[in-house]
Coordinates of N, CA and C in Angstrom, one line a residue:
M1 N 36.0 58.1 -7.5 CA 35.7 59.3 -6.9 C 34.5 59.8 -7.4
R2 N 34.3 59.7 -8.9 CA 32.9 60.1 -9.9 C 31.8 59.4 -8.9
A3 N 31.8 58.0 -9.0 CA 31.1 57.1 -8.5 C 30.6 57.4 -6.8
T4 N 31.7 58.1 -6.3 CA 31.1 58.1 -4.7 C 30.4 59.8 -4.7
L5 N 30.8 60.8 -5.5 CA 30.0 61.8 -6.0 C 28.5 61.4 -6.2
K6 N 28.6 60.9 -7.4 CA 27.0 60.8 -7.9 C 26.1 59.8 -6.8
A7 N 27.0 59.0 -6.2 CA 26.2 58.6 -5.0 C 25.6 59.5 -4.1
A8 N 26.2 60.2 -3.5 CA 25.9 61.2 -2.4 C 24.8 62.1 -2.9
R9 N 25.1 62.5 -4.2 CA 24.3 63.3 -5.2 C 22.5 62.6 -4.9
R10 N 22.9 61.3 -5.2 CA 21.5 60.4 -5.4 C 21.0 60.4 -3.8
A11 N 21.7 60.1 -2.9 CA 21.5 60.5 -1.7 C 20.5 61.5 -0.8
L12 N 20.9 62.8 -1.8 CA 20.2 64.1 -0.8 C 18.6 63.7 -1.0
D13 N 18.3 64.4 0.4 CA 16.9 64.2 0.5 C 16.1 65.3 -0.6
P14 N 15.2 65.2 -1.3 CA 14.6 65.8 -2.4 C 14.2 67.4 -2.1
L15 N 13.8 67.7 -0.6 CA 13.8 68.8 -0.2 C 14.7 69.8 0.3
D16 N 15.7 68.7 0.9 CA 17.2 69.2 1.1 C 17.7 70.0 -0.4
K17 N 17.9 69.0 -1.1 CA 18.3 69.3 -2.7 C 17.6 70.7 -3.0
A18 N 16.3 70.7 -3.1 CA 15.8 72.0 -3.7 C 15.8 73.4 -2.7
R19 N 16.6 72.6 -1.3 CA 16.8 74.2 -0.6 C 18.1 74.6 -1.0
R20 N 19.3 73.9 -1.4 CA 20.4 73.6 -1.5 C 20.2 74.7 -3.0
D21 N 19.7 74.2 -4.1 CA 19.4 74.7 -5.4 C 19.0 76.1 -5.3
A22 N 17.9 76.5 -4.4 CA 17.9 77.6 -4.0 C 18.8 78.6 -3.9
L23 N 19.6 78.1 -2.9 CA 20.6 79.0 -2.4 C 21.8 79.2 -3.7
I24 N 22.1 78.0 -4.0 CA 23.0 78.3 -5.5 C 22.5 79.2 -6.4
G25 N 21.2 79.0 -6.7 CA 20.5 80.0 -7.9 C 20.5 81.6 -7.2
A26 N 20.6 81.7 -5.9 CA 20.3 82.9 -5.5 C 22.1 83.9 -5.6
R27 N 22.9 82.9 -5.4 CA 24.2 83.3 -5.5 C 24.5 83.6 -6.9
V28 N 24.4 82.5 -7.6 CA 24.6 82.8 -9.1 C 23.8 84.4 -9.9
L29 N 22.3 84.7 -9.0 CA 22.2 85.5 -9.4 C 22.8 86.7 -8.9
A30 N 23.3 87.3 -7.6 CA 24.2 88.0 -7.2 C 25.4 88.2 -8.1
W31 N 26.2 87.2 -8.4 CA 27.3 86.8 -9.0 C 27.3 87.6 -10.5
W32 N 25.7 87.0 -11.2 CA 25.5 87.7 -12.9 C 25.4 89.2 -12.5
R33 N 24.7 89.6 -11.4 CA 24.2 91.0 -11.4 C 25.5 91.9 -11.3
A34 N 26.6 91.1 -10.4 CA 27.8 91.7 -9.8 C 28.9 92.0 -11.3
H35 N 28.8 91.0 -11.9 CA 29.4 90.8 -12.9 C 29.4 90.7 -14.6
S36 N 28.3 90.9 -14.9 CA 27.5 91.3 -16.2 C 27.7 92.4 -16.6
T37 N 27.9 92.9 -17.8 CA 28.2 94.5 -18.3 C 27.0 95.2 -18.8
R38 N 26.0 94.5 -19.6 CA 24.6 94.9 -19.5 C 23.9 93.6 -19.8
E39 N 23.0 93.4 -18.6 CA 22.3 92.2 -18.9 C 21.4 91.5 -20.2
A40 N 20.9 92.4 -20.5 CA 20.0 92.3 -21.7 C 20.9 92.1 -23.0
D41 N 22.0 92.2 -22.9 CA 22.9 92.0 -23.9 C 23.8 91.1 -24.1
Q42 N 24.2 90.2 -22.7 CA 25.1 89.6 -23.0 C 24.7 87.9 -22.4
V43 N 24.8 87.1 -23.9 CA 24.6 85.8 -23.4 C 24.9 85.4 -22.1
L44 N 24.0 84.5 -21.6 CA 24.7 83.6 -20.4 C 24.6 82.1 -21.1
G45 N 25.6 81.6 -21.1 CA 25.6 79.7 -21.1 C 25.3 79.3 -19.9
V46 N 24.0 78.5 -20.2 CA 23.7 77.9 -19.0 C 23.9 76.3 -19.2
Y47 N 23.4 75.4 -18.1 CA 23.3 74.2 -18.5 C 21.9 73.4 -18.0
W48 N 21.6 72.2 -18.7 CA 20.3 71.6 -18.5 C 20.9 70.5 -17.1
P49 N 20.2 70.5 -16.1 CA 20.7 69.6 -15.1 C 20.6 68.4 -15.6
L50 N 21.4 67.4 -15.3 CA 21.6 66.0 -15.4 C 22.3 65.2 -14.0
R51 N 21.6 64.1 -13.9 CA 22.3 63.4 -12.7 C 22.5 64.1 -11.5
G52 N 21.6 64.5 -11.1 CA 21.5 65.2 -10.0 C 22.2 66.3 -9.7
E53 N 22.7 67.3 -10.7 CA 23.0 68.7 -10.5 C 22.5 69.4 -10.1
P54 N 23.0 70.5 -9.7 CA 21.9 71.6 -9.2 C 21.0 72.1 -10.1
D55 N 19.9 72.0 -9.9 CA 19.0 72.4 -10.7 C 18.3 73.7 -10.6
L56 N 19.1 75.0 -11.8 CA 18.9 76.2 -11.3 C 17.7 76.8 -12.2
Q57 N 16.7 76.3 -12.8 CA 15.6 76.5 -13.9 C 15.1 77.8 -13.3
P58 N 14.8 77.4 -12.0 CA 14.2 78.6 -11.8 C 14.8 79.9 -12.0
L59 N 15.9 79.8 -11.8 CA 16.8 81.1 -12.2 C 17.1 81.6 -13.3
Y60 N 17.0 80.4 -14.2 CA 16.9 80.5 -15.9 C 15.8 81.3 -16.3
L61 N 14.7 80.9 -15.5 CA 13.2 81.7 -15.9 C 13.3 83.3 -15.6
E62 N 13.8 83.4 -14.6 CA 13.9 85.2 -13.7 C 14.3 85.7 -14.5
L63 N 16.3 84.8 -15.3 CA 16.9 85.4 -16.4 C 16.2 86.2 -17.3
A64 N 15.7 85.0 -17.7 CA 15.0 85.1 -19.1 C 13.8 86.2 -19.2
R65 N 13.0 86.3 -18.1 CA 11.8 87.0 -17.9 C 12.4 88.6 -18.1
A66 N 13.9 88.7 -17.6 CA 14.5 89.9 -17.2 C 15.1 90.5 -18.6
G67 N 15.1 89.4 -19.3 CA 15.6 90.0 -21.1 C 17.0 89.2 -21.2
V68 N 17.5 88.3 -20.1 CA 19.0 88.2 -20.5 C 18.9 87.0 -21.7
P69 N 19.7 87.0 -22.3 CA 19.6 85.9 -23.7 C 20.5 84.5 -23.3
L70 N 19.9 83.4 -23.2 CA 20.4 82.2 -22.4 C 20.8 81.3 -23.7
A71 N 21.8 80.6 -23.6 CA 22.3 79.6 -24.5 C 22.6 78.3 -23.8
L72 N 22.2 76.9 -24.5 CA 22.4 75.6 -23.6 C 23.6 75.3 -24.8
P73 N 24.5 74.3 -24.0 CA 25.5 73.4 -24.6 C 25.0 72.4 -25.6
L74 N 25.7 72.3 -26.5 CA 24.9 71.0 -27.3 C 26.5 70.2 -27.8
V75 N 26.7 69.0 -27.5 CA 27.5 68.0 -28.4 C 27.2 67.9 -29.7
V76 N 28.0 68.4 -30.4 CA 28.0 68.0 -32.1 C 29.2 66.8 -32.4
A77 N 30.0 66.6 -31.5 CA 31.1 65.6 -32.1 C 31.5 64.8 -30.9
P78 N 31.8 63.9 -31.1 CA 33.4 63.3 -30.0 C 34.4 64.1 -29.9
D79 N 35.0 64.0 -28.7 CA 36.0 64.8 -28.5 C 36.2 66.3 -29.3
S80 N 35.2 67.1 -29.1 CA 35.3 68.4 -29.7 C 34.6 69.3 -28.7
A81 N 35.1 70.7 -28.9 CA 34.2 71.8 -27.9 C 32.9 71.6 -28.0
L82 N 32.4 72.3 -27.2 CA 30.5 72.1 -27.4 C 30.6 73.5 -28.1
A83 N 29.0 73.1 -28.8 CA 28.7 74.6 -29.8 C 27.3 74.8 -28.5
F84 N 26.5 76.0 -29.1 CA 26.0 76.6 -27.9 C 24.5 76.7 -28.9
V85 N 23.4 76.5 -28.3 CA 22.2 77.2 -29.1 C 21.2 78.0 -28.1
A86 N 20.6 79.1 -28.9 CA 20.0 79.8 -28.3 C 18.8 79.1 -27.2
W87 N 18.4 79.4 -26.1 CA 17.2 78.9 -25.6 C 16.3 79.6 -24.7
V88 N 15.0 79.8 -24.9 CA 13.8 80.1 -23.7 C 13.5 79.1 -23.0
P89 N 13.3 79.5 -21.9 CA 13.0 78.3 -21.2 C 11.2 78.2 -21.3
G90 N 10.8 77.0 -21.3 CA 9.1 77.1 -21.8 C 9.1 76.6 -23.2
E91 N 10.2 76.4 -24.2 CA 10.2 76.2 -25.5 C 10.5 74.5 -25.8
A92 N 9.9 73.9 -26.6 CA 9.9 72.4 -26.9 C 11.7 71.8 -27.1
M93 N 11.6 70.7 -26.4 CA 13.1 70.4 -26.2 C 12.9 68.8 -26.7
V94 N 14.3 68.6 -26.9 CA 14.5 67.3 -27.8 C 15.7 66.6 -26.8
S95 N 15.7 65.4 -27.1 CA 17.2 64.6 -26.7 C 18.3 64.7 -28.0
D96 N 19.3 65.5 -27.2 CA 20.1 64.9 -28.1 C 21.1 63.7 -28.5
R97 N 21.9 63.4 -28.9 CA 22.7 62.1 -29.1 C 23.4 61.5 -27.6
M98 N 23.5 62.3 -26.8 CA 23.9 62.0 -25.3 C 22.6 61.8 -24.8
G99 N 21.5 62.3 -25.1 CA 20.6 61.8 -24.1 C 20.0 63.5 -23.1
V100 N 21.1 64.4 -23.6 CA 20.4 65.7 -23.2 C 19.6 66.6 -23.7
A101 N 18.7 67.2 -22.6 CA 17.9 68.2 -23.2 C 18.3 69.4 -23.8
V102 N 17.9 69.8 -25.4 CA 18.0 70.4 -26.0 C 16.9 71.4 -26.6
P103 N 16.6 72.3 -27.3 CA 16.3 73.2 -27.8 C 15.4 72.1 -29.1
A104 N 14.1 71.9 -29.5 CA 13.9 71.2 -30.8 C 14.2 72.1 -32.1
E105 N 14.0 73.5 -31.8 CA 14.8 74.2 -33.0 C 16.2 74.8 -32.0
Q106 N 17.2 74.2 -33.1 CA 18.5 74.5 -32.7 C 18.8 75.8 -33.6
R107 N 19.0 77.0 -32.8 CA 19.2 77.9 -33.2 C 20.8 78.7 -32.6
M108 N 21.8 77.9 -33.6 CA 23.5 78.0 -32.9 C 23.9 80.0 -32.6
V109 N 24.4 79.7 -31.8 CA 25.1 81.3 -31.1 C 26.5 80.9 -31.1
D110 N 27.0 82.2 -30.9 CA 28.7 82.0 -30.7 C 28.5 81.7 -29.2
R111 N 29.7 81.0 -28.7 CA 30.5 80.5 -27.5 C 29.9 82.1 -26.8
P112 N 29.0 81.7 -25.6 CA 28.7 82.8 -24.8 C 30.0 83.3 -24.1
G113 N 30.1 84.8 -23.4 CA 31.2 85.2 -22.9 C 31.1 84.7 -21.5
L114 N 29.9 84.4 -20.9 CA 29.6 84.0 -19.5 C 29.1 82.6 -19.5
L115 N 29.6 81.8 -18.6 CA 29.4 80.5 -18.8 C 29.3 79.7 -17.2
L116 N 28.1 79.2 -17.1 CA 27.9 78.5 -16.0 C 28.2 76.8 -16.2
V117 N 29.0 76.4 -15.2 CA 29.8 75.2 -15.7 C 29.3 74.2 -14.7
P118 N 28.5 73.1 -14.5 CA 28.0 72.1 -13.6 C 29.4 71.3 -13.3
C119 N 29.3 71.0 -11.9 CA 30.4 70.2 -11.7 C 30.3 69.1 -10.8
L120 N 30.7 67.9 -11.1 CA 30.5 66.5 -10.5 C 31.4 66.9 -9.0
G121 N 32.5 67.7 -8.9 CA 33.4 67.7 -8.2 C 34.2 68.6 -8.5
F122 N 34.7 69.4 -7.5 CA 35.9 70.8 -7.5 C 37.0 70.5 -6.6
T123 N 38.0 71.2 -6.9 CA 39.2 71.4 -5.8 C 38.9 72.6 -5.6
A124 N 39.7 73.2 -4.5 CA 40.1 74.4 -3.8 C 40.9 75.4 -5.1
E125 N 41.3 75.1 -5.8 CA 42.0 75.8 -7.0 C 41.0 76.0 -8.5
R126 N 39.8 75.2 -7.8 CA 38.8 75.3 -8.7 C 39.1 74.9 -10.0
Y127 N 39.9 73.6 -10.0 CA 39.6 72.7 -10.8 C 38.3 71.6 -10.9
R128 N 37.6 71.3 -12.2 CA 36.4 70.9 -12.2 C 36.7 69.4 -12.8
L129 N 35.5 68.5 -11.6 CA 35.9 67.2 -12.2 C 34.2 67.2 -12.6
G130 N 34.3 66.2 -14.2 CA 33.2 66.3 -14.8 C 32.8 64.6 -14.8
Y131 N 32.4 64.6 -16.0 CA 32.0 62.8 -16.4 C 33.1 62.4 -17.0
G132 N 34.1 63.0 -17.3 CA 34.9 62.3 -17.9 C 34.9 62.7 -19.8
G133 N 34.1 63.4 -20.2 CA 34.3 63.8 -21.8 C 35.3 64.7 -22.4
G134 N 35.4 65.8 -21.1 CA 36.4 66.5 -21.4 C 36.0 67.8 -22.4
Y135 N 34.6 67.7 -22.6 CA 33.7 68.6 -23.4 C 34.3 70.1 -23.2
Y136 N 33.7 70.3 -21.6 CA 34.1 72.0 -20.9 C 35.8 72.4 -21.3
D137 N 36.3 71.3 -21.1 CA 38.2 71.7 -21.2 C 38.3 72.2 -22.7
R138 N 37.9 71.2 -23.4 CA 38.0 71.8 -24.8 C 37.3 73.1 -25.2
T139 N 36.4 73.2 -24.5 CA 35.6 74.5 -24.9 C 36.0 75.7 -24.4
L140 N 37.0 75.5 -23.5 CA 37.7 76.8 -22.8 C 38.9 76.9 -23.0
E141 N 39.6 76.1 -23.8 CA 41.2 76.2 -24.0 C 41.2 76.9 -25.3
D142 N 39.9 77.9 -26.2 CA 40.6 78.5 -27.0 C 40.4 79.9 -26.6
A143 N 41.1 81.1 -27.0 CA 40.9 82.3 -26.6 C 39.8 83.0 -27.4
P144 N 39.1 83.8 -26.8 CA 39.0 84.5 -25.9 C 38.0 83.6 -25.2
R145 N 38.6 83.4 -24.1 CA 38.1 82.3 -23.1 C 36.6 83.2 -21.9
P146 N 35.6 82.4 -22.3 CA 34.5 83.2 -21.3 C 34.8 83.2 -19.6
V147 N 34.5 83.9 -19.1 CA 34.1 83.8 -17.6 C 33.5 82.6 -17.2
T148 N 34.1 82.1 -16.6 CA 33.6 80.5 -16.0 C 33.1 80.5 -14.4
V149 N 31.8 80.2 -14.4 CA 31.4 80.3 -13.0 C 31.1 78.5 -12.7
G150 N 31.6 78.0 -12.1 CA 31.6 76.7 -11.8 C 30.2 76.3 -10.6
V151 N 29.3 75.5 -10.9 CA 28.5 75.4 -9.9 C 28.3 74.2 -9.2
A152 N 28.0 74.0 -8.1 CA 28.5 72.6 -7.2 C 27.7 72.6 -6.0
Y153 N 27.6 71.5 -5.4 CA 27.2 71.6 -3.9 C 28.4 71.5 -3.0
Q154 N 28.3 72.3 -1.9 CA 29.8 72.6 -1.1 C 30.4 71.2 -0.9
A155 N 29.5 70.2 -0.6 CA 30.0 68.8 -0.4 C 30.8 67.9 -1.5
D156 N 30.9 68.8 -2.8 CA 31.4 68.3 -4.1 C 33.1 68.6 -4.0
Q157 N 33.3 69.5 -2.8 CA 34.6 69.9 -3.3 C 35.3 68.6 -2.7
V158 N 36.9 68.2 -3.3 CA 37.3 67.1 -3.3 C 38.9 67.5 -3.4
A159 N 39.8 66.4 -3.6 CA 41.3 67.0 -3.6 C 41.5 66.0 -4.9
F160 N 42.2 66.3 -5.9 CA 42.9 65.5 -6.9 C 44.3 66.6 -7.7
A161 N 44.6 65.5 -8.7 CA 45.8 66.4 -9.3 C 45.0 66.6 -10.9
E162 N 45.1 67.9 -10.9 CA 44.6 68.3 -12.2 C 45.3 67.6 -13.6
G163 N 44.7 67.4 -14.2 CA 45.6 67.1 -15.6 C 46.2 67.9 -16.4
Q164 N 46.9 67.7 -17.5 CA 47.6 68.6 -18.4 C 46.4 69.4 -19.3
H165 N 45.4 69.0 -19.5 CA 44.1 69.7 -20.3 C 43.0 70.3 -19.4
D166 N 43.2 70.0 -18.2 CA 42.2 70.7 -17.3 C 42.4 71.9 -16.9
V167 N 41.1 72.9 -17.2 CA 41.3 74.3 -17.2 C 40.7 74.8 -15.7
A168 N 41.3 75.6 -15.1 CA 40.6 76.1 -13.7 C 39.6 76.8 -14.4
L169 N 38.5 76.9 -13.3 CA 37.2 77.9 -13.4 C 37.5 79.2 -12.8
D170 N 37.1 80.2 -13.1 CA 37.1 81.9 -12.6 C 36.6 81.7 -11.1
V171 N 35.5 80.8 -10.9 CA 34.6 81.0 -9.6 C 34.3 79.7 -9.0
V172 N 34.0 79.2 -8.3 CA 32.9 78.1 -7.9 C 32.2 78.6 -7.2
L173 N 30.9 78.6 -7.6 CA 29.6 78.8 -6.5 C 29.0 77.9 -6.0
T174 N 28.7 77.5 -4.6 CA 28.1 76.6 -4.0 C 27.2 77.0 -3.0
E175 N 26.2 76.0 -2.6 CA 25.0 76.9 -1.3 C 25.6 77.4 -0.5
G176 N 26.8 77.5 -0.2 CA 27.3 77.9 1.2 C 29.0 79.2 0.9
S177 N 29.7 79.0 -0.3 CA 30.4 79.9 -0.5 C 31.1 80.0 -1.9
S178 N 31.8 80.5 -2.0 CA 32.4 80.7 -3.2 C 34.0 80.7 -3.2
L179 N 34.5 80.1 -4.3 CA 36.1 79.9 -4.4 C 36.5 80.5 -5.4
P180 N 37.9 80.9 -5.2 CA 38.4 81.3 -4.0 C 38.0 82.8 -3.7
P181 N 37.5 83.1 -2.7 CA 36.9 84.7 -2.4 C 37.9 85.6 -2.7
G182 N 37.3 86.5 -3.2 CA 38.0 87.9 -3.9 C 38.9 87.6 -5.0
T183 N 38.5 86.7 -5.8 CA 39.5 86.7 -6.7 C 38.6 86.3 -8.1
D184 N 37.1 86.4 -8.3 CA 36.3 86.2 -9.0 C 36.5 87.3 -10.2
R185 N 36.2 87.0 -11.4 CA 36.6 87.7 -12.3 C 35.4 88.7 -12.9

């Protein structure tokens, strides 16, 4: 299933992908405005796009210009929860041990209260299919749990049986809809 979803992303026309990314970014911004308590005080955990994931960097820049503090995830050890580092769009980046871009100056922050979670795939019940490392599930298992917004393309909705360690996301936003309507936290 992962291979099929990755192949579908690679096959997206770049202009169509950019259009979809902009639509997702607008939906995430609308969700953020409706659910953040004080935008300038609440850290938003974002992600650096990998392997064809929706690229929300224009949204991140807009939020940063509005004074919203952003944080990127950092893998600190195998089989552990993610750590988070403060990030400002445009600052110097380096590749971490997993090959993911992270700020060159790593200013550690607490786990954000709001977290954007990239999904390779997702179910109608808001379970996420990632790349198999379990980092996000381990990050979400401890209380207090952040509010989670899955980010995916609409075509990434699939059916699979969730595992015992899988954690359902609060909402999944795509270029076309949110899952499930009316139950966003």
